[in-house]
PDB file of C-alpha atoms in Angstrom:
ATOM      1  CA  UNK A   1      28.972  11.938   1.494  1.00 66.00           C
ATOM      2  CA  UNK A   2      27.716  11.110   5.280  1.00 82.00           C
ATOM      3  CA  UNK A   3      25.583   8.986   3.841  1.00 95.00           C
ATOM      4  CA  UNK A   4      21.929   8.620   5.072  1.00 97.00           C
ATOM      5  CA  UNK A   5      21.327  10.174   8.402  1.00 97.00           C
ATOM      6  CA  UNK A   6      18.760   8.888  11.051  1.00 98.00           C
ATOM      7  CA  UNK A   7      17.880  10.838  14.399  1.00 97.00           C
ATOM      8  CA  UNK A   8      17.217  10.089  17.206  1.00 97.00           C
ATOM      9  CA  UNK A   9      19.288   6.744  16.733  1.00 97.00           C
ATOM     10  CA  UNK A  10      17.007   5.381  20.240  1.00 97.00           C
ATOM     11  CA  UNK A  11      13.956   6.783  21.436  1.00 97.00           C
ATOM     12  CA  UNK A  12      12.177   4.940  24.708  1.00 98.00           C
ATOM     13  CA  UNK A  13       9.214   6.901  25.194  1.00 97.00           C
ATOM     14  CA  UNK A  14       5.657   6.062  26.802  1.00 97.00           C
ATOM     15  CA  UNK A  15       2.283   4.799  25.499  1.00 97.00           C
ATOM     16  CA  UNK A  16       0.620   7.840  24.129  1.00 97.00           C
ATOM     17  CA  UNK A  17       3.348   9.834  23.672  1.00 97.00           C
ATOM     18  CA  UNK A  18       4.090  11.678  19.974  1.00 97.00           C
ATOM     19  CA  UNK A  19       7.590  10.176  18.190  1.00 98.00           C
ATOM     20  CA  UNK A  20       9.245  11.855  15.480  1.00 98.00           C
ATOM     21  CA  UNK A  21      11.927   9.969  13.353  1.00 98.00           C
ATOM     22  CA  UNK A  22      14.339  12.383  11.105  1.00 98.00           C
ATOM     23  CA  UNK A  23      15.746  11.609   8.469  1.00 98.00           C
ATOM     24  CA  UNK A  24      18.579  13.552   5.744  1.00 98.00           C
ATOM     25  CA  UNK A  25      18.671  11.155   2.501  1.00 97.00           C
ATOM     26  CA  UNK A  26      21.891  11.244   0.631  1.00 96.00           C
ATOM     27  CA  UNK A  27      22.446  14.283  -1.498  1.00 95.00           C
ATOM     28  CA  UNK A  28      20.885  13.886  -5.211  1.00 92.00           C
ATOM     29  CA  UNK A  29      18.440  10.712  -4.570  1.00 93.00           C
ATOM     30  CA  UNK A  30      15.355  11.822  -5.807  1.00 91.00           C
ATOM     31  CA  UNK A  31      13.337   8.053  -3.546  1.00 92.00           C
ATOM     32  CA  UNK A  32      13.130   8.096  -0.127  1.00 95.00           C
ATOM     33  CA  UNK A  33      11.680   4.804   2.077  1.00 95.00           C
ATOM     34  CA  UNK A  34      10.573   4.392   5.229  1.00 97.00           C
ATOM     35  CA  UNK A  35      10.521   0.868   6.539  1.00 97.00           C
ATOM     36  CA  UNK A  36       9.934  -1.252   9.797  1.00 97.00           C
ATOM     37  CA  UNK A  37      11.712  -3.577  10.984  1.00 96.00           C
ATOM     38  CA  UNK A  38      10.409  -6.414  13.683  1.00 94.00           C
ATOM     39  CA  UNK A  39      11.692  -9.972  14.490  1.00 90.00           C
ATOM     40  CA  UNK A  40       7.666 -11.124  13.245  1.00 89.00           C
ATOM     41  CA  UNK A  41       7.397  -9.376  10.438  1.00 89.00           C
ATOM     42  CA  UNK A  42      10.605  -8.779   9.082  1.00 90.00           C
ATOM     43  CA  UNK A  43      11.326  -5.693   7.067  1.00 93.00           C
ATOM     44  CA  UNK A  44       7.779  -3.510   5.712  1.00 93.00           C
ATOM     45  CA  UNK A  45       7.899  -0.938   3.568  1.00 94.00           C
ATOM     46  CA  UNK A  46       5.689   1.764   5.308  1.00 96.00           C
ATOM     47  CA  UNK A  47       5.916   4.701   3.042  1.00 96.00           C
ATOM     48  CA  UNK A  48       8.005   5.896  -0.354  1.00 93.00           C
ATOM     49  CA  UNK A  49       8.618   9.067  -1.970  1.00 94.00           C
ATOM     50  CA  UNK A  50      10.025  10.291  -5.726  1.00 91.00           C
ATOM     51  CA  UNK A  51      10.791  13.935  -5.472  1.00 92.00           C
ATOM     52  CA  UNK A  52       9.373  14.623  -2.133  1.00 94.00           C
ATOM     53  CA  UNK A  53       5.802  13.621  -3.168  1.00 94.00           C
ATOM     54  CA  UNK A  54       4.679  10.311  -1.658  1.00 94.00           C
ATOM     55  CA  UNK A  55       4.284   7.468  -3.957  1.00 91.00           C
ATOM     56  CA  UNK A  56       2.729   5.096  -2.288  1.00 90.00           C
ATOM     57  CA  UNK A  57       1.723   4.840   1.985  1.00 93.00           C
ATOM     58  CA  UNK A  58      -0.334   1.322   1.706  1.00 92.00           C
ATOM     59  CA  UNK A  59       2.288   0.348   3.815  1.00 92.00           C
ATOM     60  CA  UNK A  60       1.301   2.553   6.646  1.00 95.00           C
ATOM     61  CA  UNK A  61      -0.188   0.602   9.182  1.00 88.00           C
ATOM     62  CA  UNK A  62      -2.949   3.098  11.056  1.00 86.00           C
ATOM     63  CA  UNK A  63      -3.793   6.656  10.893  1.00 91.00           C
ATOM     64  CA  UNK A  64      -1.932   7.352  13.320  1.00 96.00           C
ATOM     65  CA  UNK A  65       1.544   7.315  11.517  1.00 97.00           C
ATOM     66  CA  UNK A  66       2.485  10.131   9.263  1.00 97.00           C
ATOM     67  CA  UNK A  67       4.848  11.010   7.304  1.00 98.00           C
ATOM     68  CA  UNK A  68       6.405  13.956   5.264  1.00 97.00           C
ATOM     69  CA  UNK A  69       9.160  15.431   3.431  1.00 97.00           C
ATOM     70  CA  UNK A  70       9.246  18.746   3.420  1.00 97.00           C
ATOM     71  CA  UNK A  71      12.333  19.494   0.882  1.00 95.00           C
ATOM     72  CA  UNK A  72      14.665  16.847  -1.094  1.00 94.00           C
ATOM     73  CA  UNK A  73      17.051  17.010   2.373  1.00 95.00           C
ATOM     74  CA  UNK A  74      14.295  15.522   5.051  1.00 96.00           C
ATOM     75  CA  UNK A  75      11.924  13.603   5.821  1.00 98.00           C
ATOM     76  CA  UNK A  76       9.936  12.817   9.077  1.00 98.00           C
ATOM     77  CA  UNK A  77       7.745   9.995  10.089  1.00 98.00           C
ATOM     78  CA  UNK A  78       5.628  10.480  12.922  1.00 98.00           C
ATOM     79  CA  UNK A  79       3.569   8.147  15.124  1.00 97.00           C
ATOM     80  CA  UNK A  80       0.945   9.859  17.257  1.00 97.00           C
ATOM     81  CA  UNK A  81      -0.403   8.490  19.634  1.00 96.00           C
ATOM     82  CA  UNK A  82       2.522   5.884  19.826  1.00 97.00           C
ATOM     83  CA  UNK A  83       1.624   2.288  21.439  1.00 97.00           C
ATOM     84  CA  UNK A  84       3.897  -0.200  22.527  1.00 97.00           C
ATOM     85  CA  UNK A  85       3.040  -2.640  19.433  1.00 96.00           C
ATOM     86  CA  UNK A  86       5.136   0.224  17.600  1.00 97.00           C
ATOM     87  CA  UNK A  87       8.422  -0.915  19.120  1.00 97.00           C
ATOM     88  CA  UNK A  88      10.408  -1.518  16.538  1.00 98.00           C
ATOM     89  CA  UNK A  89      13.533   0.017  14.706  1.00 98.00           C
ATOM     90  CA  UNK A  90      12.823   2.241  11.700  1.00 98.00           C
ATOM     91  CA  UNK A  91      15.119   2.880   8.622  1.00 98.00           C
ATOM     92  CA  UNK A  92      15.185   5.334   6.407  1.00 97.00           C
ATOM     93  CA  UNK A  93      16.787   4.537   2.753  1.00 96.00           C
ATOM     94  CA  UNK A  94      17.248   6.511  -0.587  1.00 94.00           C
ATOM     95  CA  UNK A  95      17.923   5.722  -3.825  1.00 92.00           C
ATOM     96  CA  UNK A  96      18.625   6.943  -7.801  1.00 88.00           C
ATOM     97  CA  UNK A  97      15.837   5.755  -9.812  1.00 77.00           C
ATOM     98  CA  UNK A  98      17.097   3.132 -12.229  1.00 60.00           C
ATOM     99  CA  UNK A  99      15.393   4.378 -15.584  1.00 56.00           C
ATOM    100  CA  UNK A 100      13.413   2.001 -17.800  1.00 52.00           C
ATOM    101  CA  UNK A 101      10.914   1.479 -14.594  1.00 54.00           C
ATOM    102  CA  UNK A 102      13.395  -0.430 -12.631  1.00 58.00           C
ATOM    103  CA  UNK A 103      14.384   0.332  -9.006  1.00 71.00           C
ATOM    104  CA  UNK A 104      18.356   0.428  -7.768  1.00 80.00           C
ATOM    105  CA  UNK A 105      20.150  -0.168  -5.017  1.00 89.00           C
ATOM    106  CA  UNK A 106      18.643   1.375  -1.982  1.00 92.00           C
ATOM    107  CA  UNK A 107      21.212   3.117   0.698  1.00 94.00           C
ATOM    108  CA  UNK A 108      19.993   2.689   4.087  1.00 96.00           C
ATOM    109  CA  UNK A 109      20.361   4.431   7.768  1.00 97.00           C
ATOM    110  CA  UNK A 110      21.709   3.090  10.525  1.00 96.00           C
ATOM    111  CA  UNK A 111      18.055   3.258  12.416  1.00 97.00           C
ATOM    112  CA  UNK A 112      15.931   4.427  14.890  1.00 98.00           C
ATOM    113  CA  UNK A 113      15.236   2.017  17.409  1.00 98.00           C
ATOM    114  CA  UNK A 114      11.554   2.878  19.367  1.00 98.00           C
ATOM    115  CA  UNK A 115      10.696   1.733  22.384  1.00 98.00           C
ATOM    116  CA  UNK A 116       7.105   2.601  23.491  1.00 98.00           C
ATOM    117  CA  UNK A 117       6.529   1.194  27.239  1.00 97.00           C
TER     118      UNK A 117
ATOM    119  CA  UNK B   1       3.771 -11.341  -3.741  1.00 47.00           C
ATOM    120  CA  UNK B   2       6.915 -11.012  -5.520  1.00 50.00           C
ATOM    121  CA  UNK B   3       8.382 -10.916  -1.871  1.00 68.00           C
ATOM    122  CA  UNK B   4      11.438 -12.930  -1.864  1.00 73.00           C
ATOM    123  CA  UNK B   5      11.839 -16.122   0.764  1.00 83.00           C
ATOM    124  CA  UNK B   6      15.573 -17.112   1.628  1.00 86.00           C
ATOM    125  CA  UNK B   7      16.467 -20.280   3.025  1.00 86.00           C
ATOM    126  CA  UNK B   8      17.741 -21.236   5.116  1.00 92.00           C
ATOM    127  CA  UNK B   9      16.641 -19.245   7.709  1.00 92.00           C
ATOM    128  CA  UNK B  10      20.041 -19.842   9.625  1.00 95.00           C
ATOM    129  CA  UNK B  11      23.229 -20.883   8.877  1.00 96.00           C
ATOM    130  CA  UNK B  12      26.652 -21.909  10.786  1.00 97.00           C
ATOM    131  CA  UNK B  13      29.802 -22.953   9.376  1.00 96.00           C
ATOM    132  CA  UNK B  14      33.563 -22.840  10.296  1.00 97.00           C
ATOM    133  CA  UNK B  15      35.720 -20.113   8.906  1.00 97.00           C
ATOM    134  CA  UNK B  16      36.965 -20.455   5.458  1.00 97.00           C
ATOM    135  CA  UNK B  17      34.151 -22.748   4.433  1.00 97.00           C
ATOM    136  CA  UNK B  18      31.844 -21.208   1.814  1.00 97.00           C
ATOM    137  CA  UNK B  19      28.171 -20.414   2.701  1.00 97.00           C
ATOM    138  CA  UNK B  20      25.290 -20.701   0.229  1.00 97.00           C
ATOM    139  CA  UNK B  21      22.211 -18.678   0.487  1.00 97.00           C
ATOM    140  CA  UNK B  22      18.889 -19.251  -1.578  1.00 96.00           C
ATOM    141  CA  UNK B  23      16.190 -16.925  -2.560  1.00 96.00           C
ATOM    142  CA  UNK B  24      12.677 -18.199  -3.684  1.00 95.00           C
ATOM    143  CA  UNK B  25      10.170 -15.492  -5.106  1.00 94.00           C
ATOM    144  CA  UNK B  26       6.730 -15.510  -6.774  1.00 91.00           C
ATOM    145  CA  UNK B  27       6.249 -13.110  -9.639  1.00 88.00           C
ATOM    146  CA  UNK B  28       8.129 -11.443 -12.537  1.00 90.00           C
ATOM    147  CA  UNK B  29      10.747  -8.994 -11.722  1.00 90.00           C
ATOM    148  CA  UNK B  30      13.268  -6.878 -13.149  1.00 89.00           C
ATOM    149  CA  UNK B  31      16.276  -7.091 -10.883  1.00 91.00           C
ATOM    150  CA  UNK B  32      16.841  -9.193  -7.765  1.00 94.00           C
ATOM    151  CA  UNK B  33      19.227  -7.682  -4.942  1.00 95.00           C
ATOM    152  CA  UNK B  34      21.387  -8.738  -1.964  1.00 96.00           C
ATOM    153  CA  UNK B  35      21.771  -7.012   1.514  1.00 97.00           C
ATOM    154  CA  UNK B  36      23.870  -7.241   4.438  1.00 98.00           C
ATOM    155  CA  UNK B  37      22.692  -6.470   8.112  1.00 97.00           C
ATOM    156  CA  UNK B  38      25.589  -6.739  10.512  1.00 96.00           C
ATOM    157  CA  UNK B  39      23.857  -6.603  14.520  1.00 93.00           C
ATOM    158  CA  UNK B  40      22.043  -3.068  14.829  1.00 91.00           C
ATOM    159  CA  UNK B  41      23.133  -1.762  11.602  1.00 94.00           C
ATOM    160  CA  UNK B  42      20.965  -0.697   8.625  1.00 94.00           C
ATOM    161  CA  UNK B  43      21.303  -2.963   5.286  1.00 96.00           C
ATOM    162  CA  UNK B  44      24.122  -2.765   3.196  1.00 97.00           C
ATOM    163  CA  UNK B  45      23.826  -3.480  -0.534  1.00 95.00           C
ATOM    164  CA  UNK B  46      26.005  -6.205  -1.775  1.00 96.00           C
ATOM    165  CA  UNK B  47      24.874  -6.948  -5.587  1.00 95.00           C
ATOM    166  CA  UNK B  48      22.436  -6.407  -8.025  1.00 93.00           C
ATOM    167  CA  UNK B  49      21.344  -8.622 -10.770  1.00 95.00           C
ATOM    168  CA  UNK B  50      19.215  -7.860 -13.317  1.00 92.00           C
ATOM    169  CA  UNK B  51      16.232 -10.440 -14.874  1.00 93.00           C
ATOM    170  CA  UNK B  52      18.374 -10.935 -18.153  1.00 94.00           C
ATOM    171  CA  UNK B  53      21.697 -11.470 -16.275  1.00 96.00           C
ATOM    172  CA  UNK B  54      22.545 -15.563 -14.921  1.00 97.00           C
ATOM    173  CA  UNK B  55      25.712 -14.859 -12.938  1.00 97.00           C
ATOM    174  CA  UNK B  56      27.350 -11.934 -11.272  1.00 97.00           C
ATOM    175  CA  UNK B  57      30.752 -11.592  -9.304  1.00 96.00           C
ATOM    176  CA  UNK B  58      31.568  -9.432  -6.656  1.00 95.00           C
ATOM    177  CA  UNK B  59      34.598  -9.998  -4.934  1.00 96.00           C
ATOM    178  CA  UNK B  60      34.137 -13.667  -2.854  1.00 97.00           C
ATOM    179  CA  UNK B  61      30.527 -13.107  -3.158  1.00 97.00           C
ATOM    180  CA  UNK B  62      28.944 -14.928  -6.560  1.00 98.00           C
ATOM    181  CA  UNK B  63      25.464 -14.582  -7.208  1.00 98.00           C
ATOM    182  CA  UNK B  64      23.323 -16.655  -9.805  1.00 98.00           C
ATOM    183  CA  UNK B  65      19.672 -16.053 -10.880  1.00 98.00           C
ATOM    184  CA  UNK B  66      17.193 -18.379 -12.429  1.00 97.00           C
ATOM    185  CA  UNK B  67      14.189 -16.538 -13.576  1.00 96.00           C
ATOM    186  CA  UNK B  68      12.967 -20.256 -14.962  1.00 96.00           C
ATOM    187  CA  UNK B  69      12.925 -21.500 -11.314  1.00 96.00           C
ATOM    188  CA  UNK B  70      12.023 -17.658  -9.693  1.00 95.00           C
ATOM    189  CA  UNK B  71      15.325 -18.767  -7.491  1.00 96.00           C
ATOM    190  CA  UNK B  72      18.631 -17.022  -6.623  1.00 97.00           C
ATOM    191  CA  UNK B  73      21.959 -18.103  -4.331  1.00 97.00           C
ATOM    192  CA  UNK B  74      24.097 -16.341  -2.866  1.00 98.00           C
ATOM    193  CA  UNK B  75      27.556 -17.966  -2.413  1.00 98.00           C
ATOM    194  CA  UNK B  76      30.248 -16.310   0.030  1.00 98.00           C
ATOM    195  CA  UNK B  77      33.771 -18.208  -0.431  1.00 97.00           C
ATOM    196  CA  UNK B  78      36.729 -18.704   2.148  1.00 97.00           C
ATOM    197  CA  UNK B  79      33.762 -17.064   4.676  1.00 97.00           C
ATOM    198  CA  UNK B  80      35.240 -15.219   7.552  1.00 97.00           C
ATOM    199  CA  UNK B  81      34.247 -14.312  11.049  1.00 96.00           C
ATOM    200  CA  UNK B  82      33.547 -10.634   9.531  1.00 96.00           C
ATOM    201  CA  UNK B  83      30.779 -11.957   7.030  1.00 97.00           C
ATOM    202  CA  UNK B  84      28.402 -13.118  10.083  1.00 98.00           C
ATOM    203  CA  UNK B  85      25.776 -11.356   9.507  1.00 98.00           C
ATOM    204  CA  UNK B  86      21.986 -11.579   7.993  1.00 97.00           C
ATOM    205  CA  UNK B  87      21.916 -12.107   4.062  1.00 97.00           C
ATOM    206  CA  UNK B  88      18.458 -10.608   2.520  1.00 96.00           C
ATOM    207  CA  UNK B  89      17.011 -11.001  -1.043  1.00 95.00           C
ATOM    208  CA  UNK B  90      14.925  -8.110  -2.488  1.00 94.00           C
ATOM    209  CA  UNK B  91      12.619  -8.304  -5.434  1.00 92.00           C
ATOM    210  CA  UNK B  92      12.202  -5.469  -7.937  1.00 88.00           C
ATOM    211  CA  UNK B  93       9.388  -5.671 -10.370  1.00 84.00           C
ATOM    212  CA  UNK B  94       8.386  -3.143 -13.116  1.00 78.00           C
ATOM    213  CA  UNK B  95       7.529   0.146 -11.775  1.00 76.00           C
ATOM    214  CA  UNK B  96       7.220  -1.268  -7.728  1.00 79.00           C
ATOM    215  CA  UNK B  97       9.614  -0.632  -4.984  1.00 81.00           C
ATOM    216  CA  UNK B  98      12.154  -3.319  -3.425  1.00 87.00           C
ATOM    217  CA  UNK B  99      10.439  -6.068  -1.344  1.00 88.00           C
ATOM    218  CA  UNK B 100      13.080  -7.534   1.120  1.00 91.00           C
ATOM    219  CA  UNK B 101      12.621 -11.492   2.243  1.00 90.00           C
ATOM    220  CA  UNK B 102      12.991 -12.153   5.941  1.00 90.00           C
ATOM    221  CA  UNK B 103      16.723 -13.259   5.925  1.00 93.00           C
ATOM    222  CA  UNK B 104      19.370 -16.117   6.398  1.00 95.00           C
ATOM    223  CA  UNK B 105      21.233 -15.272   9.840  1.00 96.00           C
ATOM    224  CA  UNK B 106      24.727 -16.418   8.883  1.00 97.00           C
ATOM    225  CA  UNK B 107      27.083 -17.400  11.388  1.00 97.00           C
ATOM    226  CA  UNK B 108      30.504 -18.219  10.785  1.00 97.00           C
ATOM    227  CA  UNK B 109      32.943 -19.653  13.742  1.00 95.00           C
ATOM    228  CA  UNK B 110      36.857 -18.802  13.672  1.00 90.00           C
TER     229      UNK B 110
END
């Protein structure tokens, strides 16, 4: 298996501008993150789904990010209008469910790093 | 929060010294994790240890838990230049996703 698969892997684009992050999970995990990573805050979790339905989006920080998956094979997360505060690099991880309400290992991208200038 | 706290927040040592990691967390959980970010790469998942487990091995990588204390270590033996790297924790508890800690930047000189 390739693993999970990010596109674009960089994306500089300007204030106001629409950004859309792809992402394939690996074959036969039914979870799907989205997270955010910065130097201040670390890794956030901005969005999760179980079987392509979206668990949970608390994590989202305005209404201006949005995110879907389509079919068990992608996902997008969008960001419209983008502003440079939204620089940051964005991974995409999936995962088996663990069973018994536990969570398990989590396989991640290599990343989208976003530049908004 | 559950979210997990590692310290220290940086760490050098020399090659084939062994590096020690801790993780400090809040609440109940049912498993504990350890990452690996290499310089612009996603995380890579190292262990897992679950609330009812004290010790697990993984190649030069031990891992201990203390759900008395809400603490976990990570200890890398005979490091080497490869392992530099940031080291994260993540929490699991019942029925909510992972929640990653903010790191230990590990650094280790040939």
């Amino acid at each position: 298996d390739a693993g999970v698969i990010q596109s674009p892997r960089h994306e500089v684009t300007e204030m106001g501008q629409e950004v859309t992050l792809r992402c394939k999970p690996i074959s036969g995990h039914d979870y799907l993150f989205w997270y955010r990573q910065t130097m201040m805050r670390g890794l956030e979790l901005l969005i999760y789904f179980n079987n392509n339905v979206p668990i949970d989006d608390s994590g989202m920080p305005e209404d201006r990010f949005s995110a879907k998956m389509p079919n068990a094979s992608f996902s997008t997360l969008k960001i419209q209008p983008s502003e440079p505060r939204d620089s940051a690099v964005y991974f995409c991880a999936s995962s088996l469910h663990g069973g018994a309400r536990s969570y398990n290992e989590q396989f991640f991208g290599p990343g989208t790093r976003l530049t908004v200038l | 929060s559950q979210q997990g706290e590692e310290d220290p927040q940086a760490l050098s040592i020399q090659e084939g010294e062994n590096a020690t990691m801790n993780c400090s967390y809040k609440t109940s959980i049912n498993n504990l994790q350890w990452y690996r970010q290499n310089s612009g790469r996603g995380l890579v998942h190292l262990i897992l240890i679950r609330s009812n487990e004290r010790e697990k091995h993984s190649g030069r990588l031990r891992v201990t838990l203390d759900t008395s204390k809400k603490s976990s270590s990570l200890l890398i033996t005979a490091s080497r230049a490869a392992d530099t790297a940031s080291y994260f924790c993540a929490t699991a508890a019942w029925d909510t996703p992972l929640v990653f800690g903010k790191g230990t930047r590990l650094s280790v000189i040939a």
